Amino acid sequence: ESQGIIQIEEFGMHVSVEGLVLTGVKLEAIMQRRADHISLDDLARVATDIYSDSASIMHDLLSPIQQQMMQAVYAGDALQRAPYTLLLAAAMTPKLPAFTFRQRGAATFELAQILGPIHQVLELGTQDVLITGSSGALLVGPNAE
């Protein structure tokens, strides 16, 4: 977290026997914004903190041999490996129709901060939307949580 930034979150990690690492976070607030009104800019900053924190935790948990293997796999840059982000949100403000995210406009570029370039936008029923990008996905709607 940057100096003076206040964020309230629950943070957890799961490491499976196969080596899959899942990091989960439930945000309650960032600065004066409650969880139901967090901007994408703030979310992108928090995501960067979470990536850094989880990579640091994993580095501390790995044995020296495992660390060497990770460095070999990631060409000496294992701590900077790109995670895949899955975001779940009950709503998005303003509520935009799915086709808006299929066009190259401001909304698409803003989501690309977190999801990478947008690949696909799917309407799931009448209320939910799934937006996938190269480095993440966002599921928005009342059924997301």
mmCIF file of N, CA, C and O in Angstrom, residues 1-66:
data_model
loop_
_atom_site.group_PDB
_atom_site.id
_atom_site.type_symbol
_atom_site.label_atom_id
_atom_site.label_comp_id
_atom_site.label_asym_id
_atom_site.label_seq_id
_atom_site.Cartn_x
_atom_site.Cartn_y
_atom_site.Cartn_z
ATOM 1 N N GLU A 1 0.832 -1.178 0.000
ATOM 2 C CA GLU A 1 0.000 0.000 0.000
ATOM 3 C C GLU A 1 0.875 1.240 0.000
ATOM 4 O O GLU A 1 1.882 1.289 0.671
ATOM 5 N N SER A 2 0.476 2.238 -0.727
ATOM 6 C CA SER A 2 1.196 3.496 -0.746
ATOM 7 C C SER A 2 1.004 4.222 0.574
ATOM 8 O O SER A 2 0.022 3.996 1.290
ATOM 9 N N GLN A 3 1.933 5.112 0.886
ATOM 10 C CA GLN A 3 1.848 5.890 2.123
ATOM 11 C C GLN A 3 0.542 6.684 2.162
ATOM 12 O O GLN A 3 0.191 7.356 1.203
ATOM 13 N N GLY A 4 -0.196 6.600 3.257
ATOM 14 C CA GLY A 4 -1.426 7.366 3.415
ATOM 15 C C GLY A 4 -2.658 6.736 2.787
ATOM 16 O O GLY A 4 -3.746 7.268 2.897
ATOM 17 N N ILE A 5 -2.510 5.604 2.114
ATOM 18 C CA ILE A 5 -3.653 4.934 1.493
ATOM 19 C C ILE A 5 -4.237 3.958 2.509
ATOM 20 O O ILE A 5 -3.527 3.138 3.080
ATOM 21 N N ILE A 6 -5.531 4.041 2.708
ATOM 22 C CA ILE A 6 -6.214 3.148 3.641
ATOM 23 C C ILE A 6 -7.087 2.206 2.835
ATOM 24 O O ILE A 6 -7.895 2.639 2.016
ATOM 25 N N GLN A 7 -6.888 0.900 3.040
ATOM 26 C CA GLN A 7 -7.752 -0.071 2.394
ATOM 27 C C GLN A 7 -8.092 -1.153 3.407
ATOM 28 O O GLN A 7 -7.260 -1.573 4.187
ATOM 29 N N ILE A 8 -9.351 -1.539 3.393
ATOM 30 C CA ILE A 8 -9.832 -2.568 4.299
ATOM 31 C C ILE A 8 -10.151 -3.782 3.449
ATOM 32 O O ILE A 8 -10.944 -3.705 2.514
ATOM 33 N N GLU A 9 -9.485 -4.885 3.778
ATOM 34 C CA GLU A 9 -9.632 -6.079 2.941
ATOM 35 C C GLU A 9 -9.456 -7.325 3.782
ATOM 36 O O GLU A 9 -8.860 -7.293 4.851
ATOM 37 N N GLU A 10 -9.976 -8.419 3.258
ATOM 38 C CA GLU A 10 -9.707 -9.749 3.791
ATOM 39 C C GLU A 10 -8.882 -10.439 2.725
ATOM 40 O O GLU A 10 -9.257 -10.461 1.556
ATOM 41 N N PHE A 11 -7.748 -10.990 3.110
ATOM 42 C CA PHE A 11 -6.790 -11.556 2.160
ATOM 43 C C PHE A 11 -6.534 -13.008 2.520
ATOM 44 O O PHE A 11 -6.307 -13.323 3.690
ATOM 45 N N GLY A 12 -6.580 -13.893 1.551
ATOM 46 C CA GLY A 12 -6.298 -15.301 1.805
ATOM 47 C C GLY A 12 -5.623 -15.945 0.615
ATOM 48 O O GLY A 12 -5.750 -15.476 -0.521
ATOM 49 N N MET A 13 -4.862 -16.997 0.883
ATOM 50 C CA MET A 13 -4.187 -17.731 -0.188
ATOM 51 C C MET A 13 -4.411 -19.223 0.005
ATOM 52 O O MET A 13 -4.513 -19.701 1.135
ATOM 53 N N HIS A 14 -4.473 -19.923 -1.120
ATOM 54 C CA HIS A 14 -4.573 -21.375 -1.104
ATOM 55 C C HIS A 14 -3.535 -21.919 -2.079
ATOM 56 O O HIS A 14 -3.453 -21.452 -3.212
ATOM 57 N N VAL A 15 -2.750 -22.877 -1.632
ATOM 58 C CA VAL A 15 -1.770 -23.531 -2.493
ATOM 59 C C VAL A 15 -2.151 -25.001 -2.554
ATOM 60 O O VAL A 15 -2.172 -25.690 -1.534
ATOM 61 N N SER A 16 -2.477 -25.481 -3.761
ATOM 62 C CA SER A 16 -2.867 -26.894 -3.902
ATOM 63 C C SER A 16 -1.616 -27.761 -4.042
ATOM 64 O O SER A 16 -0.521 -27.266 -4.304
ATOM 65 N N VAL A 17 -1.782 -29.066 -3.888
ATOM 66 C CA VAL A 17 -0.642 -29.984 -4.009
ATOM 67 C C VAL A 17 -0.075 -29.989 -5.429
ATOM 68 O O VAL A 17 1.072 -30.339 -5.644
ATOM 69 N N GLU A 18 -0.896 -29.591 -6.413
ATOM 70 C CA GLU A 18 -0.422 -29.513 -7.795
ATOM 71 C C GLU A 18 0.362 -28.233 -8.070
ATOM 72 O O GLU A 18 0.923 -28.059 -9.143
ATOM 73 N N GLY A 19 0.369 -27.295 -7.120
ATOM 74 C CA GLY A 19 1.104 -26.052 -7.298
ATOM 75 C C GLY A 19 0.252 -24.864 -7.699
ATOM 76 O O GLY A 19 0.768 -23.763 -7.869
ATOM 77 N N LEU A 20 -1.037 -25.053 -7.857
ATOM 78 C CA LEU A 20 -1.929 -23.946 -8.183
ATOM 79 C C LEU A 20 -2.043 -23.018 -6.984
ATOM 80 O O LEU A 20 -2.275 -23.475 -5.864
ATOM 81 N N VAL A 21 -1.860 -21.739 -7.210
ATOM 82 C CA VAL A 21 -1.948 -20.754 -6.137
ATOM 83 C C VAL A 21 -3.146 -19.860 -6.408
ATOM 84 O O VAL A 21 -3.241 -19.237 -7.467
ATOM 85 N N LEU A 22 -4.072 -19.809 -5.468
ATOM 86 C CA LEU A 22 -5.236 -18.935 -5.567
ATOM 87 C C LEU A 22 -5.147 -17.897 -4.457
ATOM 88 O O LEU A 22 -4.890 -18.230 -3.303
ATOM 89 N N THR A 23 -5.345 -16.657 -4.837
ATOM 90 C CA THR A 23 -5.367 -15.575 -3.870
ATOM 91 C C THR A 23 -6.751 -14.968 -3.905
ATOM 92 O O THR A 23 -7.256 -14.644 -4.975
ATOM 93 N N GLY A 24 -7.355 -14.822 -2.770
ATOM 94 C CA GLY A 24 -8.691 -14.241 -2.694
ATOM 95 C C GLY A 24 -8.687 -13.011 -1.817
ATOM 96 O O GLY A 24 -8.017 -12.964 -0.792
ATOM 97 N N VAL A 25 -9.419 -12.018 -2.268
ATOM 98 C CA VAL A 25 -9.515 -10.777 -1.515
ATOM 99 C C VAL A 25 -10.953 -10.298 -1.572
ATOM 100 O O VAL A 25 -11.576 -10.305 -2.626
ATOM 101 N N LYS A 26 -11.459 -9.883 -0.426
ATOM 102 C CA LYS A 26 -12.747 -9.208 -0.388
ATOM 103 C C LYS A 26 -12.481 -7.802 0.104
ATOM 104 O O LYS A 26 -12.011 -7.602 1.223
ATOM 105 N N LEU A 27 -12.737 -6.838 -0.765
ATOM 106 C CA LEU A 27 -12.510 -5.444 -0.411
ATOM 107 C C LEU A 27 -13.724 -4.877 0.299
ATOM 108 O O LEU A 27 -14.842 -5.017 -0.181
ATOM 109 N N GLU A 28 -13.488 -4.231 1.416
ATOM 110 C CA GLU A 28 -14.556 -3.566 2.161
ATOM 111 C C GLU A 28 -14.553 -2.069 1.886
ATOM 112 O O GLU A 28 -15.594 -1.442 1.858
ATOM 113 N N ALA A 29 -13.345 -1.501 1.700
ATOM 114 C CA ALA A 29 -13.236 -0.061 1.448
ATOM 115 C C ALA A 29 -11.830 0.281 0.974
ATOM 116 O O ALA A 29 -10.872 -0.421 1.290
ATOM 117 N N ILE A 30 -11.765 1.350 0.198
ATOM 118 C CA ILE A 30 -10.489 1.955 -0.178
ATOM 119 C C ILE A 30 -10.650 3.440 0.076
ATOM 120 O O ILE A 30 -11.496 4.099 -0.534
ATOM 121 N N MET A 31 -9.819 3.953 0.987
ATOM 122 C CA MET A 31 -9.921 5.341 1.425
ATOM 123 C C MET A 31 -11.359 5.615 1.882
ATOM 124 O O MET A 31 -11.889 4.880 2.670
ATOM 125 N N GLN A 32 -12.004 6.633 1.326
ATOM 126 C CA GLN A 32 -13.361 6.974 1.762
ATOM 127 C C GLN A 32 -14.433 6.207 0.979
ATOM 128 O O GLN A 32 -15.605 6.352 1.256
ATOM 129 N N ARG A 33 -14.036 5.379 0.024
ATOM 130 C CA ARG A 33 -15.018 4.650 -0.796
ATOM 131 C C ARG A 33 -15.299 3.275 -0.216
ATOM 132 O O ARG A 33 -14.385 2.490 0.001
ATOM 133 N N ARG A 34 -16.574 2.997 -0.004
ATOM 134 C CA ARG A 34 -16.979 1.678 0.461
ATOM 135 C C ARG A 34 -16.924 0.694 -0.708
ATOM 136 O O ARG A 34 -16.795 1.082 -1.861
ATOM 137 N N ALA A 35 -17.054 -0.581 -0.396
ATOM 138 C CA ALA A 35 -16.941 -1.640 -1.394
ATOM 139 C C ALA A 35 -17.947 -1.496 -2.529
ATOM 140 O O ALA A 35 -17.691 -1.944 -3.648
ATOM 141 N N ASP A 36 -19.082 -0.873 -2.274
ATOM 142 C CA ASP A 36 -20.090 -0.748 -3.332
ATOM 143 C C ASP A 36 -19.843 0.450 -4.250
ATOM 144 O O ASP A 36 -20.659 0.734 -5.122
ATOM 145 N N HIS A 37 -18.698 1.125 -4.082
ATOM 146 C CA HIS A 37 -18.427 2.298 -4.915
ATOM 147 C C HIS A 37 -16.920 2.487 -5.149
ATOM 148 O O HIS A 37 -16.400 3.577 -4.974
ATOM 149 N N ILE A 38 -16.226 1.424 -5.544
ATOM 150 C CA ILE A 38 -14.782 1.478 -5.766
ATOM 151 C C ILE A 38 -14.510 1.724 -7.245
ATOM 152 O O ILE A 38 -15.054 1.047 -8.109
ATOM 153 N N SER A 39 -13.655 2.692 -7.529
ATOM 154 C CA SER A 39 -13.334 3.012 -8.923
ATOM 155 C C SER A 39 -12.349 1.989 -9.489
ATOM 156 O O SER A 39 -11.611 1.328 -8.749
ATOM 157 N N LEU A 40 -12.313 1.870 -10.818
ATOM 158 C CA LEU A 40 -11.365 0.966 -11.454
ATOM 159 C C LEU A 40 -9.932 1.405 -11.211
ATOM 160 O O LEU A 40 -9.041 0.570 -11.083
ATOM 161 N N ASP A 41 -9.685 2.700 -11.137
ATOM 162 C CA ASP A 41 -8.335 3.183 -10.854
ATOM 163 C C ASP A 41 -7.866 2.698 -9.484
ATOM 164 O O ASP A 41 -6.741 2.211 -9.343
ATOM 165 N N ASP A 42 -8.723 2.836 -8.477
ATOM 166 C CA ASP A 42 -8.377 2.367 -7.137
ATOM 167 C C ASP A 42 -8.229 0.850 -7.121
ATOM 168 O O ASP A 42 -7.327 0.311 -6.472
ATOM 169 N N LEU A 43 -9.099 0.162 -7.832
ATOM 170 C CA LEU A 43 -9.036 -1.290 -7.888
ATOM 171 C C LEU A 43 -7.729 -1.749 -8.541
ATOM 172 O O LEU A 43 -7.104 -2.708 -8.084
ATOM 173 N N ALA A 44 -7.292 -1.063 -9.571
ATOM 174 C CA ALA A 44 -6.026 -1.404 -10.232
ATOM 175 C C ALA A 44 -4.854 -1.238 -9.262
ATOM 176 O O ALA A 44 -3.937 -2.069 -9.240
ATOM 177 N N ARG A 45 -4.877 -0.188 -8.454
ATOM 178 C CA ARG A 45 -3.807 0.020 -7.462
ATOM 179 C C ARG A 45 -3.794 -1.092 -6.416
ATOM 180 O O ARG A 45 -2.740 -1.605 -6.043
ATOM 181 N N VAL A 46 -4.977 -1.443 -5.930
ATOM 182 C CA VAL A 46 -5.073 -2.500 -4.929
ATOM 183 C C VAL A 46 -4.636 -3.835 -5.532
ATOM 184 O O VAL A 46 -3.932 -4.619 -4.880
ATOM 185 N N ALA A 47 -5.018 -4.096 -6.770
ATOM 186 C CA ALA A 47 -4.622 -5.340 -7.431
ATOM 187 C C ALA A 47 -3.102 -5.450 -7.501
ATOM 188 O O ALA A 47 -2.529 -6.521 -7.252
ATOM 189 N N THR A 48 -2.427 -4.350 -7.799
ATOM 190 C CA THR A 48 -0.965 -4.348 -7.842
ATOM 191 C C THR A 48 -0.386 -4.693 -6.469
ATOM 192 O O THR A 48 0.556 -5.483 -6.365
ATOM 193 N N ASP A 49 -0.961 -4.130 -5.414
ATOM 194 C CA ASP A 49 -0.518 -4.450 -4.050
ATOM 195 C C ASP A 49 -0.727 -5.929 -3.741
ATOM 196 O O ASP A 49 0.129 -6.578 -3.136
ATOM 197 N N ILE A 50 -1.870 -6.454 -4.142
ATOM 198 C CA ILE A 50 -2.190 -7.860 -3.862
ATOM 199 C C ILE A 50 -1.234 -8.782 -4.601
ATOM 200 O O ILE A 50 -0.740 -9.757 -4.034
ATOM 201 N N TYR A 51 -0.935 -8.473 -5.874
ATOM 202 C CA TYR A 51 0.021 -9.285 -6.632
ATOM 203 C C TYR A 51 1.374 -9.291 -5.933
ATOM 204 O O TYR A 51 2.010 -10.333 -5.763
ATOM 205 N N SER A 52 1.817 -8.115 -5.511
ATOM 206 C CA SER A 52 3.109 -7.989 -4.855
ATOM 207 C C SER A 52 3.131 -8.745 -3.521
ATOM 208 O O SER A 52 4.079 -9.487 -3.236
ATOM 209 N N ASP A 53 2.090 -8.561 -2.723
ATOM 210 C CA ASP A 53 2.017 -9.233 -1.419
ATOM 211 C C ASP A 53 1.985 -10.750 -1.571
ATOM 212 O O ASP A 53 2.692 -11.471 -0.858
ATOM 213 N N SER A 54 1.178 -11.254 -2.503
ATOM 214 C CA SER A 54 1.068 -12.711 -2.670
ATOM 215 C C SER A 54 2.356 -13.298 -3.238
ATOM 216 O O SER A 54 2.775 -14.388 -2.831
ATOM 217 N N ALA A 55 3.030 -12.590 -4.139
ATOM 218 C CA ALA A 55 4.309 -13.071 -4.672
ATOM 219 C C ALA A 55 5.359 -13.131 -3.571
ATOM 220 O O ALA A 55 6.145 -14.083 -3.490
ATOM 221 N N SER A 56 5.356 -12.136 -2.699
ATOM 222 C CA SER A 56 6.303 -12.108 -1.583
ATOM 223 C C SER A 56 6.033 -13.266 -0.617
ATOM 224 O O SER A 56 6.978 -13.924 -0.157
ATOM 225 N N ILE A 57 4.769 -13.515 -0.321
ATOM 226 C CA ILE A 57 4.416 -14.633 0.569
ATOM 227 C C ILE A 57 4.860 -15.948 -0.042
ATOM 228 O O ILE A 57 5.455 -16.797 0.633
ATOM 229 N N MET A 58 4.587 -16.136 -1.341
ATOM 230 C CA MET A 58 4.982 -17.380 -2.007
ATOM 231 C C MET A 58 6.498 -17.546 -2.006
ATOM 232 O O MET A 58 7.007 -18.646 -1.794
ATOM 233 N N HIS A 59 7.217 -16.463 -2.220
ATOM 234 C CA HIS A 59 8.675 -16.525 -2.208
ATOM 235 C C HIS A 59 9.176 -17.023 -0.849
ATOM 236 O O HIS A 59 10.096 -17.842 -0.774
ATOM 237 N N ASP A 60 8.546 -16.554 0.226
ATOM 238 C CA ASP A 60 8.935 -16.971 1.569
ATOM 239 C C ASP A 60 8.595 -18.427 1.851
ATOM 240 O O ASP A 60 9.263 -19.082 2.661
ATOM 241 N N LEU A 61 7.568 -18.958 1.187
ATOM 242 C CA LEU A 61 7.141 -20.339 1.436
ATOM 243 C C LEU A 61 7.932 -21.364 0.627
ATOM 244 O O LEU A 61 8.002 -22.533 1.017
ATOM 245 N N LEU A 62 8.513 -20.956 -0.485
ATOM 246 C CA LEU A 62 9.206 -21.895 -1.362
ATOM 247 C C LEU A 62 10.587 -22.249 -0.821
ATOM 248 O O LEU A 62 11.292 -21.404 -0.265
ATOM 249 N N SER A 63 10.966 -23.501 -1.023
ATOM 250 C CA SER A 63 12.319 -23.931 -0.646
ATOM 251 C C SER A 63 13.316 -23.336 -1.650
ATOM 252 O O SER A 63 12.917 -22.889 -2.743
ATOM 253 N N PRO A 64 14.612 -23.330 -1.322
ATOM 254 C CA PRO A 64 15.603 -22.811 -2.279
ATOM 255 C C PRO A 64 15.554 -23.519 -3.634
ATOM 256 O O PRO A 64 15.700 -22.871 -4.684
ATOM 257 N N ILE A 65 15.326 -24.814 -3.641
ATOM 258 C CA ILE A 65 15.252 -25.546 -4.924
ATOM 259 C C ILE A 65 14.023 -25.105 -5.718
ATOM 260 O O ILE A 65 14.091 -24.894 -6.927
ATOM 261 N N GLN A 66 12.876 -24.951 -5.038
ATOM 262 C CA GLN A 66 11.669 -24.477 -5.719
ATOM 263 C C GLN A 66 11.869 -23.062 -6.256
ATOM 264 O O GLN A 66 11.427 -22.748 -7.355
#
